[in-house]
Amino acid sequence: MKYHVKDLDLAPAGRLRIEWAEREMPVLRQIRERFAMEKPLKGIRLSACLHVTTETANLARALQAGGADMVLVASNPLSTQDDVAAALIAYDEIPVYAIKGEDNITYYEHLHAALDHKPHMTMDDGADVVSTLHKDRREVLGNVIGGTEETTTGVIRLRAMAHDGALQYPIIAVNDAMTKHLFDNRYGTGQSTLDGIIRATNVLIAGKSVVVGGYGWCSRGIAMRAKGMGANVIVTEIDPLKALEAVMDGFRVMPMLEAAPIGDIFVTSTGDINVVDKQHFEVMKDGAIVCNSGHFNVELNLPALAEMATGEPRVIRPFVKQYFLPDGRVINILADGRLVNLGAAEGHPSAVMDMSFANQALSAEYMLAHADELEHTVYAVPEDIDQAIARLKLKAMGVEIDVLTEAQKKYLSSWTEGT
Ligand code: ADE
């Protein structure tokens, strides 16, 4: 078996952490048990490009139990958990190509290894496999039946491809399932981003001014959790509706240029470039902490910061790089501007990834069963899958809910009844 990981000796530690995560992933566990009996993915070569974490390991094991011939590669150079990568090879015989801190060349070599697998199905987090396949490896296209996409950024890229008529196979947008973005993006990103900032810096959040770039589902979670820890939260937005929502949620809203001299900590999660730009670095406080929790590191204009800085930046502690400006100010960049929650911490907790990855597994099964009926465009996760996952999660949490009575059903379907 070919693979490329840091150190196979890390496998026993990784295996224990995968087992720990599994305890928080009851929905995915049930899917794995059914997949093991029914083998819905039998004979399918599946190339997954995901963050290589304990949660992803549990997804990979579920897909393999379903009969998929898997290969897993990193979806970000900094998010890999090296012990998990080793454990998947040593105990599950799943080839993994992922090393924490890999450079861009290695990152793309790993993407190509995923395509060398000649997949029938792709599973992406950020759409790098789909984009590399369509740009540089079109000979692989003939085998592909369909794919799935995990994240907001990837779905935006894929919709742009579909809009241009470039997309050559159907994709299910896992991100857009309610049981994904309402929980993973909000509670997952909220908790794990604060976790990343705290692990990297150990600074006190209470009393700090935290500037959150964007007010989508991820940023809402970050703002909510920062506020919960006692920060004064400022939100920046370009969308009037989201800005209004942030105001009514109790946050101060202002342009980034106004927030830049006030903030102690900056976090972006917008999916766009240069959210923190040269003119913002120019007016930041000495010691400002700047990080990103969006999919790509382009949200911070780091090339501009490097140009403004004098001398070489210095790593003062793991995942904290200091840039020295000519006027004596220091700007601290966390995790090289990459996803701080996965770079400096462990990503979203398993209990939310349980639902995200249940969507992945069930969407892969659905895609295979319905590929013939699907066009080369981006599809939502079928509502019955979303509902089923919510019900399974509630059941696993021991939460029961009411059921509509016949009278209530009748009332809801009638337009004649008033007060
Ligand atoms: N994305 C965010 N958190 C994650 C995690 N724990 N595992 C895989 N992908 C993630």
Short mmCIF file of C-alpha atoms and ligand atoms in Angstrom, two decimals, residues 51 53 55-56 342 346-348 353 357, ligand 1:
data_model
loop_
_atom_site.label_atom_id
_atom_site.label_comp_id
_atom_site.label_asym_id
_atom_site.label_seq_id
_atom_site.Cartn_x
_atom_site.Cartn_y
_atom_site.Cartn_z
CA HIS A 51 -9.14 17.44 7.30
CA THR A 53 -8.78 14.30 12.20
CA GLU A 55 -13.68 12.55 13.33
CA THR A 56 -12.69 12.07 9.69
CA LEU A 342 -7.74 23.04 12.97
CA GLU A 346 -8.31 19.88 16.95
CA GLY A 347 -11.15 21.26 14.84
CA HIS A 348 -14.80 20.91 15.69
CA MET A 353 -18.97 16.31 13.23
CA PHE A 357 -20.24 13.18 8.54
N1 ADE B 1 -13.77 20.64 10.00
C1 ADE B 1 -13.86 21.32 11.13
N2 ADE B 1 -13.60 20.54 12.19
C2 ADE B 1 -13.33 19.30 11.71
C3 ADE B 1 -12.99 18.07 12.32
N3 ADE B 1 -12.89 17.94 13.63
N4 ADE B 1 -12.78 17.03 11.50
C4 ADE B 1 -12.89 17.17 10.16
N5 ADE B 1 -13.21 18.28 9.55
C5 ADE B 1 -13.44 19.37 10.30
#
